Amino acid sequence: MANRVQLLGYNIDTFDFESAVDYAKSISGQVVTINPEMMSNPDMKDIVNSAELVVPDGIGVQLGLMICGYKVKRIAGVEFAHRMVMEAAKDGQSVALIGAKPEVVGKASENLKKEFPNLYITYVQDGYFTDTERVLNELKIRQPRLVLCALGSPKQDMFIAEAKKYLPNSLFIGVGGSFDVWSGYVKRAPEIYRKLCLEWLYRTVKEPQRFKRIFPTLPLFVLRVLKERFVPRGV
Ligand code: UDP
């Protein structure tokens, strides 16, 4: 069952993977797979707290929750989104893919259709559009059940917060770099890194420019959580 907790003023739902999937299938609206970077961006707070489902993605949030006394398993956004695509294919529901470079989203769409022959992808749009109105109109016409947005954060989350107003029956998930993985252009970390919760280390070694993004964000995030947990208010 869901158990919504707060970390640094952000709502987080502490479902396990299977319950998160079941719950997501039963709702419409916005799914955020939250990480410490998002929780360090003040623009994200209202969006996260208005989201219908917030799943803890990554070791940073898991650690933060642990410091606050919540034992929660992380849910990798890329795996969660993949499973939701599988469920859509199984249930005959339509899917839209928005984001990443044109060749990436095209290839991701092709690979998903190969993997799930029953999958109905009703709309494919790369993530470098400037005419948001047009993309919103395409979505309004097609009304896909599942909309995956891979525009990076906070862009994807802001886009979803706007788009969900016009598609009351759709489920939107911000999926970050998932299309890069599904297209085969980017490899996920090998199993051993994932088991040891070191996927971030693998990605940083492969893409050293990511170091700037996780450092100092991650240590500062942990310090903020420690302060919230152990330093009395007003100090
Ligand atoms: N992206 C996009 N439009 C933009 C900026 C980024 O479609 O204006 C895409 C980018 O091509 C990549 C994804 O957004 O496919 C973000 O990937 P990233 O690895 O930054 O995501 P995260 O680390 O947040 O999962």
PDB file of C-alpha atoms and ligand atoms in Angstrom:
ATOM      1  CA  MET A   1       0.000   0.000   0.000  1.00  0.00           C
ATOM      2  CA  ALA A   2       0.998   3.598  -0.505  1.00  0.00           C
ATOM      3  CA  ASN A   3       2.561   5.469   2.300  1.00  0.00           C
ATOM      4  CA  ARG A   4       3.255   9.068   1.460  1.00  0.00           C
ATOM      5  CA  VAL A   5       6.122  10.560   3.441  1.00  0.00           C
ATOM      6  CA  GLN A   6       7.923  13.899   3.343  1.00  0.00           C
ATOM      7  CA  LEU A   7      11.594  14.484   2.763  1.00  0.00           C
ATOM      8  CA  LEU A   8      12.872  18.087   2.811  1.00  0.00           C
ATOM      9  CA  GLY A   9       9.290  19.180   2.200  1.00  0.00           C
ATOM     10  CA  TYR A  10       8.825  16.967  -0.886  1.00  0.00           C
ATOM     11  CA  ASN A  11       6.129  14.280  -0.992  1.00  0.00           C
ATOM     12  CA  ILE A  12       7.468  10.812  -1.749  1.00  0.00           C
ATOM     13  CA  ASP A  13       5.371   7.657  -2.149  1.00  0.00           C
ATOM     14  CA  THR A  14       7.005   4.618  -0.628  1.00  0.00           C
ATOM     15  CA  PHE A  15       5.455   1.876  -2.747  1.00  0.00           C
ATOM     16  CA  ASP A  16       7.400  -1.214  -3.669  1.00  0.00           C
ATOM     17  CA  PHE A  17       7.811  -1.742  -7.419  1.00  0.00           C
ATOM     18  CA  GLU A  18       4.756  -3.957  -8.008  1.00  0.00           C
ATOM     19  CA  SER A  19       2.422  -1.798  -5.916  1.00  0.00           C
ATOM     20  CA  ALA A  20       3.683   1.321  -7.699  1.00  0.00           C
ATOM     21  CA  VAL A  21       2.821  -0.308 -11.044  1.00  0.00           C
ATOM     22  CA  ASP A  22      -0.660  -1.326  -9.840  1.00  0.00           C
ATOM     23  CA  TYR A  23      -1.300   2.121  -8.410  1.00  0.00           C
ATOM     24  CA  ALA A  24      -0.047   3.907 -11.541  1.00  0.00           C
ATOM     25  CA  LYS A  25      -2.398   1.776 -13.664  1.00  0.00           C
ATOM     26  CA  SER A  26      -5.328   2.951 -11.567  1.00  0.00           C
ATOM     27  CA  ILE A  27      -4.683   6.711 -11.810  1.00  0.00           C
ATOM     28  CA  SER A  28      -4.201   9.540 -14.291  1.00  0.00           C
ATOM     29  CA  GLY A  29      -1.848  12.475 -13.924  1.00  0.00           C
ATOM     30  CA  GLN A  30       1.834  12.979 -13.293  1.00  0.00           C
ATOM     31  CA  VAL A  31       4.456  10.505 -12.150  1.00  0.00           C
ATOM     32  CA  VAL A  32       7.774  11.938 -10.967  1.00  0.00           C
ATOM     33  CA  THR A  33      10.714   9.614 -10.439  1.00  0.00           C
ATOM     34  CA  ILE A  34      12.459  11.841  -7.956  1.00  0.00           C
ATOM     35  CA  ASN A  35      16.200  12.218  -7.364  1.00  0.00           C
ATOM     36  CA  PRO A  36      18.373  14.549  -5.236  1.00  0.00           C
ATOM     37  CA  GLU A  37      19.011  16.870  -8.206  1.00  0.00           C
ATOM     38  CA  MET A  38      15.288  17.584  -8.487  1.00  0.00           C
ATOM     39  CA  MET A  39      15.107  18.123  -4.728  1.00  0.00           C
ATOM     40  CA  SER A  40      17.807  20.762  -5.021  1.00  0.00           C
ATOM     41  CA  ASN A  41      15.798  22.787  -7.538  1.00  0.00           C
ATOM     42  CA  PRO A  42      13.228  25.062  -5.821  1.00  0.00           C
ATOM     43  CA  ASP A  43      11.169  25.213  -9.054  1.00  0.00           C
ATOM     44  CA  MET A  44      10.410  21.519  -8.613  1.00  0.00           C
ATOM     45  CA  LYS A  45       8.756  21.640  -5.198  1.00  0.00           C
ATOM     46  CA  ASP A  46       5.240  22.667  -6.251  1.00  0.00           C
ATOM     47  CA  ILE A  47       5.350  20.359  -9.256  1.00  0.00           C
ATOM     48  CA  VAL A  48       6.422  17.355  -7.172  1.00  0.00           C
ATOM     49  CA  ASN A  49       3.879  18.107  -4.485  1.00  0.00           C
ATOM     50  CA  SER A  50       1.099  18.327  -7.064  1.00  0.00           C
ATOM     51  CA  ALA A  51       2.153  15.081  -8.766  1.00  0.00           C
ATOM     52  CA  GLU A  52      -0.153  12.081  -8.440  1.00  0.00           C
ATOM     53  CA  LEU A  53       2.722   9.657  -7.809  1.00  0.00           C
ATOM     54  CA  VAL A  54       6.320  10.306  -6.723  1.00  0.00           C
ATOM     55  CA  VAL A  55       8.654   7.321  -6.743  1.00  0.00           C
ATOM     56  CA  PRO A  56      12.117   7.371  -5.200  1.00  0.00           C
ATOM     57  CA  ASP A  57      14.601   6.895  -8.023  1.00  0.00           C
ATOM     58  CA  GLY A  58      18.212   6.409  -7.102  1.00  0.00           C
ATOM     59  CA  ILE A  59      20.359   5.705  -4.136  1.00  0.00           C
ATOM     60  CA  GLY A  60      20.453   9.357  -2.979  1.00  0.00           C
ATOM     61  CA  VAL A  61      16.738   9.525  -2.173  1.00  0.00           C
ATOM     62  CA  GLN A  62      16.829   6.037  -0.668  1.00  0.00           C
ATOM     63  CA  LEU A  63      19.672   7.152   1.602  1.00  0.00           C
ATOM     64  CA  GLY A  64      17.861  10.381   2.519  1.00  0.00           C
ATOM     65  CA  LEU A  65      14.735   8.414   3.451  1.00  0.00           C
ATOM     66  CA  MET A  66      16.831   5.953   5.453  1.00  0.00           C
ATOM     67  CA  ILE A  67      18.379   8.801   7.467  1.00  0.00           C
ATOM     68  CA  CYS A  68      14.834   9.885   8.302  1.00  0.00           C
ATOM     69  CA  GLY A  69      13.917   6.393   9.442  1.00  0.00           C
ATOM     70  CA  TYR A  70      12.050   5.135   6.360  1.00  0.00           C
ATOM     71  CA  LYS A  71      13.169   1.845   4.891  1.00  0.00           C
ATOM     72  CA  VAL A  72      12.295   2.200   1.221  1.00  0.00           C
ATOM     73  CA  LYS A  73      13.534   0.382  -1.863  1.00  0.00           C
ATOM     74  CA  ARG A  74      14.489   2.539  -4.814  1.00  0.00           C
ATOM     75  CA  ILE A  75      12.526   2.231  -8.035  1.00  0.00           C
ATOM     76  CA  ALA A  76      14.663   2.857 -11.114  1.00  0.00           C
ATOM     77  CA  GLY A  77      12.679   5.227 -13.348  1.00  0.00           C
ATOM     78  CA  VAL A  78      13.856   3.521 -16.527  1.00  0.00           C
ATOM     79  CA  GLU A  79      12.613   0.127 -15.290  1.00  0.00           C
ATOM     80  CA  PHE A  80       9.339   1.524 -14.025  1.00  0.00           C
ATOM     81  CA  ALA A  81       8.618   3.278 -17.330  1.00  0.00           C
ATOM     82  CA  HIS A  82       9.543   0.143 -19.295  1.00  0.00           C
ATOM     83  CA  ARG A  83       7.120  -1.908 -17.230  1.00  0.00           C
ATOM     84  CA  MET A  84       4.363   0.641 -17.781  1.00  0.00           C
ATOM     85  CA  VAL A  85       4.933   0.346 -21.547  1.00  0.00           C
ATOM     86  CA  MET A  86       4.599  -3.426 -21.199  1.00  0.00           C
ATOM     87  CA  GLU A  87       1.340  -3.005 -19.265  1.00  0.00           C
ATOM     88  CA  ALA A  88      -0.011  -0.622 -21.925  1.00  0.00           C
ATOM     89  CA  ALA A  89       0.804  -3.177 -24.639  1.00  0.00           C
ATOM     90  CA  LYS A  90      -0.902  -5.915 -22.616  1.00  0.00           C
ATOM     91  CA  ASP A  91      -4.014  -3.809 -22.043  1.00  0.00           C
ATOM     92  CA  GLY A  92      -4.195  -2.467 -25.617  1.00  0.00           C
ATOM     93  CA  GLN A  93      -3.657   1.129 -24.493  1.00  0.00           C
ATOM     94  CA  SER A  94      -1.974   3.798 -26.592  1.00  0.00           C
ATOM     95  CA  VAL A  95       1.404   5.332 -25.829  1.00  0.00           C
ATOM     96  CA  ALA A  96       3.109   8.607 -26.788  1.00  0.00           C
ATOM     97  CA  LEU A  97       6.862   9.121 -26.718  1.00  0.00           C
ATOM     98  CA  ILE A  98       8.085  12.711 -26.419  1.00  0.00           C
ATOM     99  CA  GLY A  99      11.718  13.649 -25.977  1.00  0.00           C
ATOM    100  CA  ALA A 100      15.358  12.998 -26.853  1.00  0.00           C
ATOM    101  CA  LYS A 101      16.971  13.519 -30.259  1.00  0.00           C
ATOM    102  CA  PRO A 102      14.895  12.576 -33.331  1.00  0.00           C
ATOM    103  CA  GLU A 103      17.005   9.525 -34.199  1.00  0.00           C
ATOM    104  CA  VAL A 104      16.984   8.411 -30.552  1.00  0.00           C
ATOM    105  CA  VAL A 105      13.226   8.574 -30.013  1.00  0.00           C
ATOM    106  CA  GLY A 106      12.673   6.977 -33.439  1.00  0.00           C
ATOM    107  CA  LYS A 107      14.939   4.063 -32.599  1.00  0.00           C
ATOM    108  CA  ALA A 108      13.481   3.720 -29.087  1.00  0.00           C
ATOM    109  CA  SER A 109       9.994   3.512 -30.613  1.00  0.00           C
ATOM    110  CA  GLU A 110      11.151   0.902 -33.141  1.00  0.00           C
ATOM    111  CA  ASN A 111      12.813  -1.217 -30.438  1.00  0.00           C
ATOM    112  CA  LEU A 112       9.778  -1.067 -28.153  1.00  0.00           C
ATOM    113  CA  LYS A 113       7.506  -2.190 -30.994  1.00  0.00           C
ATOM    114  CA  LYS A 114       9.832  -5.113 -31.676  1.00  0.00           C
ATOM    115  CA  GLU A 115       9.799  -6.046 -28.010  1.00  0.00           C
ATOM    116  CA  PHE A 116       6.033  -5.652 -27.595  1.00  0.00           C
ATOM    117  CA  PRO A 117       4.373  -6.429 -30.955  1.00  0.00           C
ATOM    118  CA  ASN A 118       0.938  -5.408 -29.623  1.00  0.00           C
ATOM    119  CA  LEU A 119       2.150  -1.986 -28.564  1.00  0.00           C
ATOM    120  CA  TYR A 120       0.277   0.925 -30.120  1.00  0.00           C
ATOM    121  CA  ILE A 121       2.484   4.022 -30.269  1.00  0.00           C
ATOM    122  CA  THR A 122       0.214   6.817 -31.359  1.00  0.00           C
ATOM    123  CA  TYR A 123       2.667   9.730 -31.258  1.00  0.00           C
ATOM    124  CA  VAL A 124       6.442  10.141 -31.485  1.00  0.00           C
ATOM    125  CA  GLN A 125       8.004  13.580 -31.036  1.00  0.00           C
ATOM    126  CA  ASP A 126      11.615  14.499 -30.383  1.00  0.00           C
ATOM    127  CA  GLY A 127      12.454  16.708 -27.411  1.00  0.00           C
ATOM    128  CA  TYR A 128      13.854  19.740 -29.193  1.00  0.00           C
ATOM    129  CA  PHE A 129      10.600  21.440 -30.178  1.00  0.00           C
ATOM    130  CA  THR A 130       9.886  25.093 -29.473  1.00  0.00           C
ATOM    131  CA  ASP A 131       6.197  25.098 -30.452  1.00  0.00           C
ATOM    132  CA  THR A 132       4.779  23.596 -27.272  1.00  0.00           C
ATOM    133  CA  GLU A 133       1.249  24.539 -28.394  1.00  0.00           C
ATOM    134  CA  ARG A 134       1.537  22.232 -31.403  1.00  0.00           C
ATOM    135  CA  VAL A 135       2.743  19.284 -29.285  1.00  0.00           C
ATOM    136  CA  LEU A 136      -0.053  19.868 -26.765  1.00  0.00           C
ATOM    137  CA  ASN A 137      -2.577  19.916 -29.616  1.00  0.00           C
ATOM    138  CA  GLU A 138      -1.265  16.645 -31.018  1.00  0.00           C
ATOM    139  CA  LEU A 139      -1.677  15.106 -27.573  1.00  0.00           C
ATOM    140  CA  LYS A 140      -5.174  16.533 -27.139  1.00  0.00           C
ATOM    141  CA  ILE A 141      -6.247  14.993 -30.455  1.00  0.00           C
ATOM    142  CA  ARG A 142      -4.722  11.575 -29.726  1.00  0.00           C
ATOM    143  CA  GLN A 143      -5.455  11.309 -25.968  1.00  0.00           C
ATOM    144  CA  PRO A 144      -2.859   8.548 -25.359  1.00  0.00           C
ATOM    145  CA  ARG A 145      -3.238   6.637 -22.115  1.00  0.00           C
ATOM    146  CA  LEU A 146       0.511   6.685 -21.385  1.00  0.00           C
ATOM    147  CA  VAL A 147       2.754   9.650 -22.217  1.00  0.00           C
ATOM    148  CA  LEU A 148       6.471   9.244 -21.618  1.00  0.00           C
ATOM    149  CA  CYS A 149       8.418  12.508 -21.585  1.00  0.00           C
ATOM    150  CA  ALA A 150      12.203  12.434 -21.875  1.00  0.00           C
ATOM    151  CA  LEU A 151      13.151  16.118 -21.885  1.00  0.00           C
ATOM    152  CA  GLY A 152      15.426  16.075 -18.831  1.00  0.00           C
ATOM    153  CA  SER A 153      14.444  17.678 -15.548  1.00  0.00           C
ATOM    154  CA  PRO A 154      12.887  20.182 -14.827  1.00  0.00           C
ATOM    155  CA  LYS A 155      11.801  20.660 -18.465  1.00  0.00           C
ATOM    156  CA  GLN A 156       9.888  17.364 -18.665  1.00  0.00           C
ATOM    157  CA  ASP A 157       8.193  17.914 -15.315  1.00  0.00           C
ATOM    158  CA  MET A 158       7.068  21.431 -16.261  1.00  0.00           C
ATOM    159  CA  PHE A 159       5.796  20.205 -19.611  1.00  0.00           C
ATOM    160  CA  ILE A 160       3.824  17.413 -17.920  1.00  0.00           C
ATOM    161  CA  ALA A 161       2.356  19.763 -15.287  1.00  0.00           C
ATOM    162  CA  GLU A 162       0.919  21.830 -18.172  1.00  0.00           C
ATOM    163  CA  ALA A 163      -0.074  18.940 -20.451  1.00  0.00           C
ATOM    164  CA  LYS A 164      -1.948  16.978 -17.803  1.00  0.00           C
ATOM    165  CA  LYS A 165      -4.541  19.771 -17.599  1.00  0.00           C
ATOM    166  CA  TYR A 166      -5.716  18.865 -21.115  1.00  0.00           C
ATOM    167  CA  LEU A 167      -5.553  15.067 -20.886  1.00  0.00           C
ATOM    168  CA  PRO A 168      -7.562  14.030 -17.850  1.00  0.00           C
ATOM    169  CA  ASN A 169      -7.323  10.309 -18.607  1.00  0.00           C
ATOM    170  CA  SER A 170      -3.605  10.086 -19.375  1.00  0.00           C
ATOM    171  CA  LEU A 171      -0.728   9.016 -17.206  1.00  0.00           C
ATOM    172  CA  PHE A 172       2.446  11.043 -17.777  1.00  0.00           C
ATOM    173  CA  ILE A 173       5.877   9.885 -16.651  1.00  0.00           C
ATOM    174  CA  GLY A 174       9.053  11.986 -16.770  1.00  0.00           C
ATOM    175  CA  VAL A 175      11.619   9.443 -17.927  1.00  0.00           C
ATOM    176  CA  GLY A 176      14.889  11.412 -18.237  1.00  0.00           C
ATOM    177  CA  GLY A 177      17.445   9.490 -20.260  1.00  0.00           C
ATOM    178  CA  SER A 178      15.300   6.335 -20.774  1.00  0.00           C
ATOM    179  CA  PHE A 179      14.900   6.746 -24.559  1.00  0.00           C
ATOM    180  CA  ASP A 180      18.693   6.928 -24.873  1.00  0.00           C
ATOM    181  CA  VAL A 181      18.846   3.519 -23.168  1.00  0.00           C
ATOM    182  CA  TRP A 182      15.945   1.917 -25.075  1.00  0.00           C
ATOM    183  CA  SER A 183      17.338   3.129 -28.401  1.00  0.00           C
ATOM    184  CA  GLY A 184      20.634   1.415 -27.612  1.00  0.00           C
ATOM    185  CA  TYR A 185      22.565   4.703 -27.921  1.00  0.00           C
ATOM    186  CA  VAL A 186      23.419   4.599 -24.189  1.00  0.00           C
ATOM    187  CA  LYS A 187      24.149   1.432 -22.213  1.00  0.00           C
ATOM    188  CA  ARG A 188      22.804   0.974 -18.709  1.00  0.00           C
ATOM    189  CA  ALA A 189      25.336   0.042 -16.059  1.00  0.00           C
ATOM    190  CA  PRO A 190      26.055  -3.705 -15.835  1.00  0.00           C
ATOM    191  CA  GLU A 191      24.025  -5.677 -13.288  1.00  0.00           C
ATOM    192  CA  ILE A 192      26.819  -5.706 -10.693  1.00  0.00           C
ATOM    193  CA  TYR A 193      26.888  -1.873 -10.532  1.00  0.00           C
ATOM    194  CA  ARG A 194      23.114  -1.812 -10.175  1.00  0.00           C
ATOM    195  CA  LYS A 195      23.142  -4.428  -7.406  1.00  0.00           C
ATOM    196  CA  LEU A 196      25.787  -2.455  -5.516  1.00  0.00           C
ATOM    197  CA  CYS A 197      23.795   0.776  -6.072  1.00  0.00           C
ATOM    198  CA  LEU A 198      26.721   2.190  -8.013  1.00  0.00           C
ATOM    199  CA  GLU A 199      24.939   2.966 -11.281  1.00  0.00           C
ATOM    200  CA  TRP A 200      25.695   6.673 -10.734  1.00  0.00           C
ATOM    201  CA  LEU A 201      29.423   5.851 -10.558  1.00  0.00           C
ATOM    202  CA  TYR A 202      29.293   3.920 -13.839  1.00  0.00           C
ATOM    203  CA  ARG A 203      27.403   6.728 -15.593  1.00  0.00           C
ATOM    204  CA  THR A 204      29.832   9.333 -14.257  1.00  0.00           C
ATOM    205  CA  VAL A 205      32.861   7.397 -15.504  1.00  0.00           C
ATOM    206  CA  LYS A 206      31.210   6.963 -18.926  1.00  0.00           C
ATOM    207  CA  GLU A 207      30.028  10.579 -19.114  1.00  0.00           C
ATOM    208  CA  PRO A 208      32.467  12.625 -16.976  1.00  0.00           C
ATOM    209  CA  GLN A 209      30.419  15.800 -17.578  1.00  0.00           C
ATOM    210  CA  ARG A 210      27.797  14.257 -15.255  1.00  0.00           C
ATOM    211  CA  PHE A 211      30.219  14.728 -12.360  1.00  0.00           C
ATOM    212  CA  LYS A 212      29.313  18.436 -12.313  1.00  0.00           C
ATOM    213  CA  ARG A 213      25.684  17.427 -11.868  1.00  0.00           C
ATOM    214  CA  ILE A 214      26.057  15.011  -8.968  1.00  0.00           C
ATOM    215  CA  PHE A 215      28.830  16.927  -7.230  1.00  0.00           C
ATOM    216  CA  PRO A 216      28.261  18.874  -5.024  1.00  0.00           C
ATOM    217  CA  THR A 217      24.484  18.166  -5.307  1.00  0.00           C
ATOM    218  CA  LEU A 218      24.560  14.717  -3.732  1.00  0.00           C
ATOM    219  CA  PRO A 219      26.739  15.492  -0.651  1.00  0.00           C
ATOM    220  CA  LEU A 220      24.850  18.762  -0.087  1.00  0.00           C
ATOM    221  CA  PHE A 221      21.561  16.892  -0.292  1.00  0.00           C
ATOM    222  CA  VAL A 222      22.732  14.384   2.337  1.00  0.00           C
ATOM    223  CA  LEU A 223      23.875  17.261   4.573  1.00  0.00           C
ATOM    224  CA  ARG A 224      20.472  18.963   4.233  1.00  0.00           C
ATOM    225  CA  VAL A 225      18.723  15.719   5.184  1.00  0.00           C
ATOM    226  CA  LEU A 226      21.050  15.200   8.177  1.00  0.00           C
ATOM    227  CA  LYS A 227      20.350  18.767   9.295  1.00  0.00           C
ATOM    228  CA  GLU A 228      16.587  18.310   8.964  1.00  0.00           C
ATOM    229  CA  ARG A 229      16.770  15.050  10.886  1.00  0.00           C
ATOM    230  CA  PHE A 230      19.176  15.903  13.700  1.00  0.00           C
ATOM    231  CA  VAL A 231      19.435  19.680  14.146  1.00  0.00           C
ATOM    232  CA  PRO A 232      16.542  21.166  16.133  1.00  0.00           C
ATOM    233  CA  ARG A 233      14.503  23.761  14.217  1.00  0.00           C
ATOM    234  CA  GLY A 234      15.710  27.358  14.528  1.00  0.00           C
ATOM    235  CA  VAL A 235      19.404  26.391  14.877  1.00  0.00           C
TER     236      VAL A 235
HETATM  237  N1  UDP B   1      16.456  16.364 -23.880  1.00  0.00           N
HETATM  238  C1  UDP B   1      15.452  16.780 -24.738  1.00  0.00           C
HETATM  239  N2  UDP B   1      15.234  18.110 -24.880  1.00  0.00           N
HETATM  240  C2  UDP B   1      15.964  19.050 -24.224  1.00  0.00           C
HETATM  241  C3  UDP B   1      16.971  18.609 -23.317  1.00  0.00           C
HETATM  242  C4  UDP B   1      17.173  17.251 -23.168  1.00  0.00           C
HETATM  243  O1  UDP B   1      14.763  15.956 -25.349  1.00  0.00           O
HETATM  244  O2  UDP B   1      15.706  20.233 -24.416  1.00  0.00           O
HETATM  245  C5  UDP B   1      16.662  14.920 -23.717  1.00  0.00           C
HETATM  246  C6  UDP B   1      18.063  14.420 -23.952  1.00  0.00           C
HETATM  247  O3  UDP B   1      18.260  14.215 -25.344  1.00  0.00           O
HETATM  248  C7  UDP B   1      18.049  13.119 -23.155  1.00  0.00           C
HETATM  249  C8  UDP B   1      17.071  13.425 -22.015  1.00  0.00           C
HETATM  250  O4  UDP B   1      16.394  14.600 -22.382  1.00  0.00           O
HETATM  251  O5  UDP B   1      17.518  12.099 -23.951  1.00  0.00           O
HETATM  252  C9  UDP B   1      17.706  13.757 -20.667  1.00  0.00           C
HETATM  253  O6  UDP B   1      18.632  12.919 -20.368  1.00  0.00           O
HETATM  254  P1  UDP B   1      19.429  13.005 -19.003  1.00  0.00           P
HETATM  255  O7  UDP B   1      20.433  11.921 -19.082  1.00  0.00           O
HETATM  256  O8  UDP B   1      19.878  14.396 -18.731  1.00  0.00           O
HETATM  257  O9  UDP B   1      18.278  12.642 -17.989  1.00  0.00           O
HETATM  258  P2  UDP B   1      18.347  12.317 -16.470  1.00  0.00           P
HETATM  259  O10 UDP B   1      19.779  12.309 -16.030  1.00  0.00           O
HETATM  260  O11 UDP B   1      17.531  13.445 -15.893  1.00  0.00           O
HETATM  261  O12 UDP B   1      17.679  10.981 -16.386  1.00  0.00           O
END
